[in-house]
Coordinates of C-alpha atoms in Angstrom, one line a residue:
X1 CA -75.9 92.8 164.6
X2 CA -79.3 91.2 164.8
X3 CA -81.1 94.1 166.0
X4 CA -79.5 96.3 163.4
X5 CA -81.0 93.8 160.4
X6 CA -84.3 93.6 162.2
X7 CA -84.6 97.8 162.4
X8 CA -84.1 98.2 158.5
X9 CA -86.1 94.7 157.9
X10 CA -88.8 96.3 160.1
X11 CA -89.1 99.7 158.0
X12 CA -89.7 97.9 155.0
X13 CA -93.0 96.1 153.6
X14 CA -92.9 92.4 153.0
X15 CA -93.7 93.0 149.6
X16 CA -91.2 95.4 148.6
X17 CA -88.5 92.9 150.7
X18 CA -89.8 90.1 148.2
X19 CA -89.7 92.1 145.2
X20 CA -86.0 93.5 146.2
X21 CA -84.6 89.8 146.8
X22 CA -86.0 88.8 143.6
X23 CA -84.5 91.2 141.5
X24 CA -81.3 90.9 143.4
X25 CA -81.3 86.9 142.4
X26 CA -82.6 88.2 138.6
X27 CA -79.3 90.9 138.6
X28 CA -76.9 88.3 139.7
X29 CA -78.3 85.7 136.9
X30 CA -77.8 88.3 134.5
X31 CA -73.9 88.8 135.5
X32 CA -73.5 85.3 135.6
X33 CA -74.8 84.6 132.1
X34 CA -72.7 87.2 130.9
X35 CA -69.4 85.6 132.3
X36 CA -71.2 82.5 130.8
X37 CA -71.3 80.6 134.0
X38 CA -75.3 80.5 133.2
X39 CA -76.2 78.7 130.0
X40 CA -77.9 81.1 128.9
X41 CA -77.6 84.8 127.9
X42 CA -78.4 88.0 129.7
X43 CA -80.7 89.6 126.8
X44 CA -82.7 86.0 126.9
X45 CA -83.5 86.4 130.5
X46 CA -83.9 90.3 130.5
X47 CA -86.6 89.6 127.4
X48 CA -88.3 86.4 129.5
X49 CA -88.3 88.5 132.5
X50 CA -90.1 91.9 130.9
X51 CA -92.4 89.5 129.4
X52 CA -93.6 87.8 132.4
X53 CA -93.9 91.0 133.9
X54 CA -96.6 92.4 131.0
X55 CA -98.6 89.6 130.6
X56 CA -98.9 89.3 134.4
X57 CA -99.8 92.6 135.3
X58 CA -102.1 92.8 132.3
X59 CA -103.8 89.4 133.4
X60 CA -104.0 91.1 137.0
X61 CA -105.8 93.9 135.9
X62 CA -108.2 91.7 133.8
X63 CA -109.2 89.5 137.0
X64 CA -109.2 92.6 139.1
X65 CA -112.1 94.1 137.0
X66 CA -113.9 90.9 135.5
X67 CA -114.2 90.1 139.7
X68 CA -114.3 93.5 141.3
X69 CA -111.7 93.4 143.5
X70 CA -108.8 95.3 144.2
X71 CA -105.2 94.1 142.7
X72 CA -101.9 94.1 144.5
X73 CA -99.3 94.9 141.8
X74 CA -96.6 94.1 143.9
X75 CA -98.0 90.6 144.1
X76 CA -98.1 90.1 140.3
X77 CA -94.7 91.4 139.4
X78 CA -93.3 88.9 142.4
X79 CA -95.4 86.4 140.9
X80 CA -93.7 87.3 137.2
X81 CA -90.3 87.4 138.8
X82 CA -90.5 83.8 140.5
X83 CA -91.4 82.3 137.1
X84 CA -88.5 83.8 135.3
X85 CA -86.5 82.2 138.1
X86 CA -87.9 78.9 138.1
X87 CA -88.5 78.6 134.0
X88 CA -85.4 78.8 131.2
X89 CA -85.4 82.2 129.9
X90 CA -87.0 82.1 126.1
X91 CA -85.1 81.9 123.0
X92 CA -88.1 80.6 120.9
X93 CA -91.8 81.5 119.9
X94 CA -92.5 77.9 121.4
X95 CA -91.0 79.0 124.7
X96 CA -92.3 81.8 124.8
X97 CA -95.7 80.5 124.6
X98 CA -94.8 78.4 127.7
X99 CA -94.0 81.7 129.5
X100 CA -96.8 83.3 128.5
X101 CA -99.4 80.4 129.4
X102 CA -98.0 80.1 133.0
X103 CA -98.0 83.8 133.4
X104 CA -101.8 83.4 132.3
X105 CA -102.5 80.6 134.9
X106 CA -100.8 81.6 137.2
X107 CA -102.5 84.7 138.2
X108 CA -106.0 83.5 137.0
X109 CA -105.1 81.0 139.6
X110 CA -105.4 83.3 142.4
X111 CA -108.9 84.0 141.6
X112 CA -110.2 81.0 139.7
X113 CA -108.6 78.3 141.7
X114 CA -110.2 80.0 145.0
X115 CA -112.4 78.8 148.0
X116 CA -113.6 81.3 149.7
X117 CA -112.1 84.1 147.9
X118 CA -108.5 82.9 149.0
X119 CA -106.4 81.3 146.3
X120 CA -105.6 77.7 147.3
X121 CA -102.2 77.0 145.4
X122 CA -99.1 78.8 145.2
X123 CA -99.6 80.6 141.7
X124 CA -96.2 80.1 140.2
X125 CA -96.1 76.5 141.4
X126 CA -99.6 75.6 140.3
X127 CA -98.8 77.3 136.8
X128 CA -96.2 74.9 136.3
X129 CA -98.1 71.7 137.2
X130 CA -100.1 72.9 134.8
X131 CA -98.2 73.4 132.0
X132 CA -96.2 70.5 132.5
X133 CA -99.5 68.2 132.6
X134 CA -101.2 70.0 129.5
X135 CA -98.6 71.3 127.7
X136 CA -95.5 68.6 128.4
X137 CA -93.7 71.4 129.2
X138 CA -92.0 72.0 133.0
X139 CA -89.6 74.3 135.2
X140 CA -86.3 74.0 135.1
X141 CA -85.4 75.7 138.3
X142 CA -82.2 77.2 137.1
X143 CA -81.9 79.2 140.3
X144 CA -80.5 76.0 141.7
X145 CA -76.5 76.3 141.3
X146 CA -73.6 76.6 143.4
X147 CA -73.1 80.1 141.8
X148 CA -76.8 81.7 142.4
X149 CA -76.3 79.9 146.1
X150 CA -74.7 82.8 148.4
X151 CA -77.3 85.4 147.1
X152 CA -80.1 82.5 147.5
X153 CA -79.6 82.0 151.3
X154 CA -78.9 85.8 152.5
X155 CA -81.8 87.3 150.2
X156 CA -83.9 84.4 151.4
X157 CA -83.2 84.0 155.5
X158 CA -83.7 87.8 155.1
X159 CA -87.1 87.2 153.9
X160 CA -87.6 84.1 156.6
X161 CA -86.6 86.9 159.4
X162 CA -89.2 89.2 158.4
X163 CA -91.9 87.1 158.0
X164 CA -90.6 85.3 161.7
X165 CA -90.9 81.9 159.7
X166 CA -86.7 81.1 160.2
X167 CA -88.2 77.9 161.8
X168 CA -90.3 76.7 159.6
X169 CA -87.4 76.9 156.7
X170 CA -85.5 75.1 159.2
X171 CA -87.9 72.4 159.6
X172 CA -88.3 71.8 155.9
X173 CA -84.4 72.1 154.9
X174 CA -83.8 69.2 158.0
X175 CA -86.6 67.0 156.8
X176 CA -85.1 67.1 153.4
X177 CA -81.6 66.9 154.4
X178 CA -82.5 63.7 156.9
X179 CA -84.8 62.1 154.4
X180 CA -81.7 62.5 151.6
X181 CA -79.3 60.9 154.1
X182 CA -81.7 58.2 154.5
X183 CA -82.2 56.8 151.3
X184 CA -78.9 57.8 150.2
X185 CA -77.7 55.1 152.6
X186 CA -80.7 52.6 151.8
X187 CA -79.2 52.8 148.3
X188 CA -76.0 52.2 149.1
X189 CA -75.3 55.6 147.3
X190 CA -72.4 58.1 148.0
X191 CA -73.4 60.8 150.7
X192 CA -71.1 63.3 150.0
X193 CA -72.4 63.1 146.7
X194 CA -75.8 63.5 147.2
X195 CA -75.7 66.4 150.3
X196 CA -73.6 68.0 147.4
X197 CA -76.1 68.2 145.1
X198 CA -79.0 68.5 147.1
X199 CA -77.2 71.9 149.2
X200 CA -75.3 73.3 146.0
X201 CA -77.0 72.2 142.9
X202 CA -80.6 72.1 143.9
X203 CA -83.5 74.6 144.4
X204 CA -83.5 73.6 147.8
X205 CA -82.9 77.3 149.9
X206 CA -85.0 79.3 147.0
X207 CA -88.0 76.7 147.6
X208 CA -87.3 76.7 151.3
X209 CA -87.3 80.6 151.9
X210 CA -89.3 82.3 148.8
X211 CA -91.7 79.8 148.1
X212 CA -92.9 77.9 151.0
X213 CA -92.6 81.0 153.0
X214 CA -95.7 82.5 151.4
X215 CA -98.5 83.4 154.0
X216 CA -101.5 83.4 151.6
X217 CA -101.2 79.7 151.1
X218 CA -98.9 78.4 154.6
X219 CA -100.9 77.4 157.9
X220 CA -101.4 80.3 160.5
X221 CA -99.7 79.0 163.3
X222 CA -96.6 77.7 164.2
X223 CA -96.9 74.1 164.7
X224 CA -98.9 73.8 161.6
X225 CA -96.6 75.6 160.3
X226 CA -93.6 73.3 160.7
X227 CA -96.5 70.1 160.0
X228 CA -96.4 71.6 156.8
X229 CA -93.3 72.2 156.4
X230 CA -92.1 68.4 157.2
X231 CA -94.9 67.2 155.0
X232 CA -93.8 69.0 152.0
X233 CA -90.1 68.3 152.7
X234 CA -90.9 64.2 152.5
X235 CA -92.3 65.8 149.1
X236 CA -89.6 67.5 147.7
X237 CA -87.7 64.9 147.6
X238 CA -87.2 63.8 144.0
X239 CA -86.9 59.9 144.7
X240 CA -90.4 59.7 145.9
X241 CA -92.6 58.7 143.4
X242 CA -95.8 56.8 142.3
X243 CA -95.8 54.5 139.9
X244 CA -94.1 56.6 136.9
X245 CA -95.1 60.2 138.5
X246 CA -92.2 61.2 139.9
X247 CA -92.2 64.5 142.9
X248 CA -90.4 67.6 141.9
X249 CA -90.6 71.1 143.8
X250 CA -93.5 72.3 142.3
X251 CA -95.7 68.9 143.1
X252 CA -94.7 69.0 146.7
X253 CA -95.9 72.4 147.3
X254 CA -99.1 72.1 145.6
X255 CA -99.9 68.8 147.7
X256 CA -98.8 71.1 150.3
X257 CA -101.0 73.8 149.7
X258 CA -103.2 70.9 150.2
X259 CA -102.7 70.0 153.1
X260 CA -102.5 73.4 154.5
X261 CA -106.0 74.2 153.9
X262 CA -107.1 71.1 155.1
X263 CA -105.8 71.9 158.7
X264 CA -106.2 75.5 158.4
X265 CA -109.6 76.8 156.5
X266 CA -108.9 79.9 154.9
X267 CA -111.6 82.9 154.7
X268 CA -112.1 86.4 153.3
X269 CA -114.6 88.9 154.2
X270 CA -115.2 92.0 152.8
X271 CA -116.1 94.9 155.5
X272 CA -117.7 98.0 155.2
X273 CA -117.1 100.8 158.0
X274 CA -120.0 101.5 161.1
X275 CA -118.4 103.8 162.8
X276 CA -114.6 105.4 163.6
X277 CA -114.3 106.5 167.1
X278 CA -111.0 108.4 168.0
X279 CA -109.5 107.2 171.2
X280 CA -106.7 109.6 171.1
X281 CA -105.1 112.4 169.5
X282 CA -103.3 110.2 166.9
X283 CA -105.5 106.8 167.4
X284 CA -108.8 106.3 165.9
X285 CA -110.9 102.3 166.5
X286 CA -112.1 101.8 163.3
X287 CA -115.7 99.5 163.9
X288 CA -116.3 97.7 160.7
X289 CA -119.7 95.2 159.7
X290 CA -118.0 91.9 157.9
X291 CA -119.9 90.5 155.2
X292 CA -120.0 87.0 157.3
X293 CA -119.1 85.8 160.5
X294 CA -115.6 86.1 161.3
X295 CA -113.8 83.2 163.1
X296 CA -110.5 84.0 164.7
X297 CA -108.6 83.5 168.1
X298 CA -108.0 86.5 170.6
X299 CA -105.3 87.9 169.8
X300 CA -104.8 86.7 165.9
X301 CA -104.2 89.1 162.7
X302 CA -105.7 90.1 159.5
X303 CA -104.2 90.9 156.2
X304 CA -106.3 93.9 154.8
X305 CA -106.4 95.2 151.1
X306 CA -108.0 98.7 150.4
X307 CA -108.2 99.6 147.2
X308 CA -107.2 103.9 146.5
X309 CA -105.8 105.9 144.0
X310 CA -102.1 106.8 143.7
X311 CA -100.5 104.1 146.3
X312 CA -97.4 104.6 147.4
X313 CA -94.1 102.3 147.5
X314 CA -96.1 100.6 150.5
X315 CA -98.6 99.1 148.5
X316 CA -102.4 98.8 149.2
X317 CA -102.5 95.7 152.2
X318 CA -101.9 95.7 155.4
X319 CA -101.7 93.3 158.3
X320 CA -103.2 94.6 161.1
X321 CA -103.8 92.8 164.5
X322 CA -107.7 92.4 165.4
X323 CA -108.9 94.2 168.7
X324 CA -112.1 93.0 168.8
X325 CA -112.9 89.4 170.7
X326 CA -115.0 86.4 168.4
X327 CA -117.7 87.4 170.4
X328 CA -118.6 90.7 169.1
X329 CA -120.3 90.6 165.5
X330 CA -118.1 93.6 164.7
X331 CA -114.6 93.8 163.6
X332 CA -112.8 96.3 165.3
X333 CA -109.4 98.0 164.1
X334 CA -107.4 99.7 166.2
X335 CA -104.9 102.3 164.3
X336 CA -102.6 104.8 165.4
X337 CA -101.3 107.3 162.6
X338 CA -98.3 109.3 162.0
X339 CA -97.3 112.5 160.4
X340 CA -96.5 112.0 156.5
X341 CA -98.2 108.3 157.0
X342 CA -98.4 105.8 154.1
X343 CA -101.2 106.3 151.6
X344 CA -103.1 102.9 152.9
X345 CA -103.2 105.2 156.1
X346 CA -104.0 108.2 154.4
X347 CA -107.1 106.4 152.6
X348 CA -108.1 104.4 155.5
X349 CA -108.0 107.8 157.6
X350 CA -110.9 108.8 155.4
X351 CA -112.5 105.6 154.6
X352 CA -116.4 105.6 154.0
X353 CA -119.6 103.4 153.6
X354 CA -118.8 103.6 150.2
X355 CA -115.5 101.7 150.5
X356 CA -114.5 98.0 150.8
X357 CA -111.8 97.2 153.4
X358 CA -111.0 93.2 152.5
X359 CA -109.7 90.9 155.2
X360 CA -108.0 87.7 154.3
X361 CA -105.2 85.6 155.9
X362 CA -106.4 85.1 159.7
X363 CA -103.1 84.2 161.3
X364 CA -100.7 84.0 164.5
X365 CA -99.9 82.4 167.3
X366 CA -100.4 85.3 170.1
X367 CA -102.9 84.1 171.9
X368 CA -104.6 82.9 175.6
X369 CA -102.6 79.5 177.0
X370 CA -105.6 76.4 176.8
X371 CA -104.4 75.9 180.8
X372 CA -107.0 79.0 182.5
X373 CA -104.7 78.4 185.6
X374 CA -101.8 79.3 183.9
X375 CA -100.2 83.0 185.2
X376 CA -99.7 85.7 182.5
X377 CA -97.7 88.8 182.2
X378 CA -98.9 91.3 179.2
X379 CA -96.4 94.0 178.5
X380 CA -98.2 96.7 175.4
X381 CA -96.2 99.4 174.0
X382 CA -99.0 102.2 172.4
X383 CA -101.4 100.6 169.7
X384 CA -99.4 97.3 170.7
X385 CA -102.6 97.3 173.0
X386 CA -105.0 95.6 170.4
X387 CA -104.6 92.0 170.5
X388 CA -104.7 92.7 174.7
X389 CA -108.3 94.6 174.0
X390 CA -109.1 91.3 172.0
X391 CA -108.2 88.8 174.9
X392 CA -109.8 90.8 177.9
X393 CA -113.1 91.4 175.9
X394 CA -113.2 88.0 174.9
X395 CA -112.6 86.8 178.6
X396 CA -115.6 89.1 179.7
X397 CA -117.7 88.3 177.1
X398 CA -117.2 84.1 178.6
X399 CA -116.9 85.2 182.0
X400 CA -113.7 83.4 182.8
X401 CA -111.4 84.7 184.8
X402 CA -107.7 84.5 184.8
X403 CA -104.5 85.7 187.1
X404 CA -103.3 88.3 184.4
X405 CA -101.0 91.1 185.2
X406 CA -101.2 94.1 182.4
X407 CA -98.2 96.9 181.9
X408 CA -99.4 99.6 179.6
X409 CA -96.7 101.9 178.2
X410 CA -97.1 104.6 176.7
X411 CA -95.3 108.6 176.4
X412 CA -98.3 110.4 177.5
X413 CA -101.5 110.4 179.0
X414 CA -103.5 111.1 176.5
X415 CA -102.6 108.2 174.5
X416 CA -104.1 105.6 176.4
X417 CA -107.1 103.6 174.5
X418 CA -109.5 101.0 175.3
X419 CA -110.1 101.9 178.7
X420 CA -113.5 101.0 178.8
X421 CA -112.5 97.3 178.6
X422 CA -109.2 97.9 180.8
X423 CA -111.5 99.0 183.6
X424 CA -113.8 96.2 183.1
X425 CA -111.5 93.8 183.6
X426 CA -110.1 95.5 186.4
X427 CA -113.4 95.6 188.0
X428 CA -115.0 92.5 187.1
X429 CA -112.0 89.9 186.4
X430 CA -109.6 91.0 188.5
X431 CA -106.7 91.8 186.4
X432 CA -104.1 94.1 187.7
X433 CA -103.4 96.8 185.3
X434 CA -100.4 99.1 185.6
X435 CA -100.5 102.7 183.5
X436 CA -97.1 103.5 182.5
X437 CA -96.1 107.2 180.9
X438 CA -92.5 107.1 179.6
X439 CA -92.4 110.9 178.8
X440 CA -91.6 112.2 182.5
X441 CA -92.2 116.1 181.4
X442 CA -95.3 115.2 181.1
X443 CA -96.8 113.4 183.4
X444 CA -100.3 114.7 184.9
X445 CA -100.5 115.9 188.4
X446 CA -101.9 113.3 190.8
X447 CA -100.8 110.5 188.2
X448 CA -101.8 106.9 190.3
X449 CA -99.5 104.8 187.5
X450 CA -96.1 104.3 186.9
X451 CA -93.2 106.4 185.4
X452 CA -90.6 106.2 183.4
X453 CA -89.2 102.7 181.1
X454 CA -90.3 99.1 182.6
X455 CA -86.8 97.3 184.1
X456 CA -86.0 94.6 185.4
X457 CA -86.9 96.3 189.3
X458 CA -90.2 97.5 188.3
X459 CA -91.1 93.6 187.3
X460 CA -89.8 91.9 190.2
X461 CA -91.6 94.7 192.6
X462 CA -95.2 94.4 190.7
X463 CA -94.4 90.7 189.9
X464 CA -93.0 89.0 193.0
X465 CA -93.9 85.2 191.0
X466 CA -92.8 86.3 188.0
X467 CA -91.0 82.8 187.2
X468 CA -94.1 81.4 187.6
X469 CA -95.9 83.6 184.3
X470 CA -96.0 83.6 181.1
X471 CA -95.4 87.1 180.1
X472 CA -96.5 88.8 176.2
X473 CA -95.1 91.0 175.0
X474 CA -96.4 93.6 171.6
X475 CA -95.7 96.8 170.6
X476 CA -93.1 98.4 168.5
X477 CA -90.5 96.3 167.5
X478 CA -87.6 98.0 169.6
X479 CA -89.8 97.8 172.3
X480 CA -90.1 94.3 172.3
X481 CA -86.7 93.3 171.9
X482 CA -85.7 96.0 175.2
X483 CA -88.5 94.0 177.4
X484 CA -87.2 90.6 175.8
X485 CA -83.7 91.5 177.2
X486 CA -85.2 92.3 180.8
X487 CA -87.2 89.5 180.8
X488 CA -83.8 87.4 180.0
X489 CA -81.9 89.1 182.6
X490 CA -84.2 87.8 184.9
X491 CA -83.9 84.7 183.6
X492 CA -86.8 84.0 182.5
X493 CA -87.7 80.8 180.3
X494 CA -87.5 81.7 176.5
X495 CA -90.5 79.2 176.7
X496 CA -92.2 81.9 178.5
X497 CA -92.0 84.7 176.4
X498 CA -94.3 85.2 173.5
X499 CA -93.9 87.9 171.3
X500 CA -96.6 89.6 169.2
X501 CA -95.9 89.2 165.0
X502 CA -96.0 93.2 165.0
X503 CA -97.9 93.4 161.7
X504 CA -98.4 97.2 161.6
X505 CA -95.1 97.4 160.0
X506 CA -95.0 94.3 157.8

């Protein structure tokens, strides 16, 4: 059943995933206020909504001009959408003046309220703060009711299961759950009560899955991940206070926001192309010249904007991993493309020195263990070779050597890449590299690798101490989860298996 989500959640952009959820939640507010289990009516929130949705694109395309950088319009309607969620729907030239000034802050936020180029705050939650400071005028966050509740938690654990942040939601829903308990009990209060209204009649799953869950302002890796999470969970709670100034949603995630950038420095570079050298039929290593030094593990991601005309229903960002190593003053993309690709492919395909590719968001947890003694496995499926190329050049580059074992799938021949810095590491670190060409009708004569899938045979034979390694695995998502199962089979530590946030198709 899993796999079956994760093959249609895998084909779709995290954008369009948001903006589909949202509406869903907007769709079922409007049947509900029709039935009148809402207090409100259907035309109020319909009218709210569309306005929300003018004023922020229309503020979008202001700040993309006045600053000269490329919009995502996908990021202002989801940005609209979560405001109308949070904020009563209009029935008065008062409120909406309150819609209209968070739409306003809101989206300036992203590029006002910025270090670095990357927006600090959540926009929808700092726009409240906002307005509720200046204008004495907050959110409601009507989305938290027993009836919006079903929708809330599949639309949203549908979101947490694309982005791979199901943990961190966790986290944060069991921090506030625990803390609620505990001063529930402190009070002398009634539990059932309160775990009512906190689970049922609270914002708890929207903030948990929609909000918190935003990568531009969350940590990059897991553990901060789930700091963060706890942290703003302790906020969240509505009992906490200081002096008069008491927390609500929006508060904690700000603060959170916070904290987040404290532990986790954000930066955004804008790069401009050097060179494309095709490495295969279908794969081309695009070399790029950032405008500053970029800092990033082996093995970490990118989230990459390029502006072109006529995008498609994919949008104009990507997240694509890095397969160049900190030590080489170049960024280097690695990008395999497909017949009828995307339009971001399409204009990246023919990208020039006239055009600005801009990287934000360095994230992920795929990378080298701290312990150099520590065994490793890495399993690529075709491009899925990038973060890999990242790793060994970096380990060159340093000169430290490390007991790594590398299985390289691929169909064909001809679609192997990187092997300039395969062979290096073959010949100068040691590392044991196995070729692997699935396609057996095609298979070169005198071929010295391997043939046909990887099981669970092929690993034991090539990896007698394979209980003893941490293996990595990235590729293609199916790919992943087949080598996951093998690995299992063999029992194998989950603990020991770390899978690569496949970004191509996020």
């Amino acid at each position: 059943m899993m796999n079956k989500i994760d093959y249609y959640l895998d084909r779709i952009t995290m954008y369009r995933l948001v903006l589909y959820v949202l509406l869903g939640f907007i769709g079922l507010a409007i049947i509900l206020a029709y039935i009148k289990v809402l207090p409100f009516s259907p035309l109020a929130l319909l009218a709210s909504t569309a306005f929300l949705l003018v004023i922020c694109w229309a503020m979008s395309v202001i700040m993309e001009r006045f600053f000269n950088v490329p919009a995502n319009i996908e990021s202002s309607a989801i940005t609209a959408l979560i405001l109308a969620i949070i904020i009563d729907p209009a029935q008065s030239p008062t409120a909406y003046a309150f819609l209209g000034w968070a739409a306003i802050i809101a989206i300036c936020s992203k590029y006002i309220l910025a270090i670095r180029k990357n927006h600090l705050f959540n926009p929808a939650s700092i726009a409240v703060v906002i307005t509720s400071l200046v204008l004495g005028q907050s959110a409601s966050w009507w989305v938290g009711t027993a009836s919006m509740t079903p929708l809330v938690l599949i639309g949203g654990l549908l979101l947490a299961r694309k982005l791979r942040q199901v943990d961190m939601v966790v986290s944060f829903c069991a921090t506030v759950i625990v803390s609620t308990l505990a001063i529930t009990l402190v009070q002398r209060q009634l539990v059932f009560v309160e775990l009512s209204h906190l689970l049922l009649q609270s914002p708890l799953f929207f903030f948990a899955c929609i909000m918190l869950t935003e990568p531009l302002t969350a940590p990059p890796t897991k553990q901060l991940r789930r700091l963060y999470a706890v942290l703003t969970g302790i906020l969240f709670i509505p009992q906490i206070h200081i002096g008069p100034i008491y927390s609500t949603p929006e508060l904690a995630l700000v603060l959170g926001n916070i904290f987040s950038y404290l532990v986790s420095p954000k930066q955004k570079v804008i790069l401009r192309i050097k060179k494309k050298l095709k490495l295969a039929p279908n794969t081309i290593d695009f070399v790029f010249k950032p405008s500053q030094k970029l800092v990033f593990l082996p093995g970490q991601y990118m989230e990459f904007t390029l502006a072109h005309p006529h995008a498609d229903s994919r949008g104009n960002r990507r997240y694509f991993t890095l397969a160049s190593s900190p030590t080489e003053g170049e960024v280097h993309l690695g990008v395999r493309f497909y017949e009828q690709g995307s339009s971001f492919k399409q204009a990246m395909a023919s990208i020039d020195g006239s055009a600005k590719l801009i990287g934000a968001q360095v994230a992920g947890d795929f990378t080298l263990p701290p312990q150099p003694q520590q065994k490793l496995v890495f399993i690529a499926g075709g491009i899925g070779i990038t973060p890999f190329r990242s790793m060994l050049k970096y380990l060159l580059d340093t000169q430290q050597g490390r007991d790594i074992i590398l299985f390289y799938i691929n169909k064909r021949a001809d679609e192997i890449v990187y092997k300039d810095v395969l062979s290096a590491a073959t010949a100068k670190l040691g590392v044991k590299t196995f070729y692997t060409l699935t396609d057996v009708t095609a298979v070169p004569p005198n071929w010295p690798g391997l043939v046909g899938r990887i099981n669970e045979e092929t690993l034991a034979r090539a990896v007698p101490d394979f209980q003893e390694r941490l293996f990595y695995l990235s590729g293609p998502p199916d790919m992943v989860r087949a080598q996951e199962h093998i690995l299992k089979n063999m029992q194998v530590k989950s603990g020991h298996i770390k899978k690569d946030f496949f970004p191509g198709l996020v």
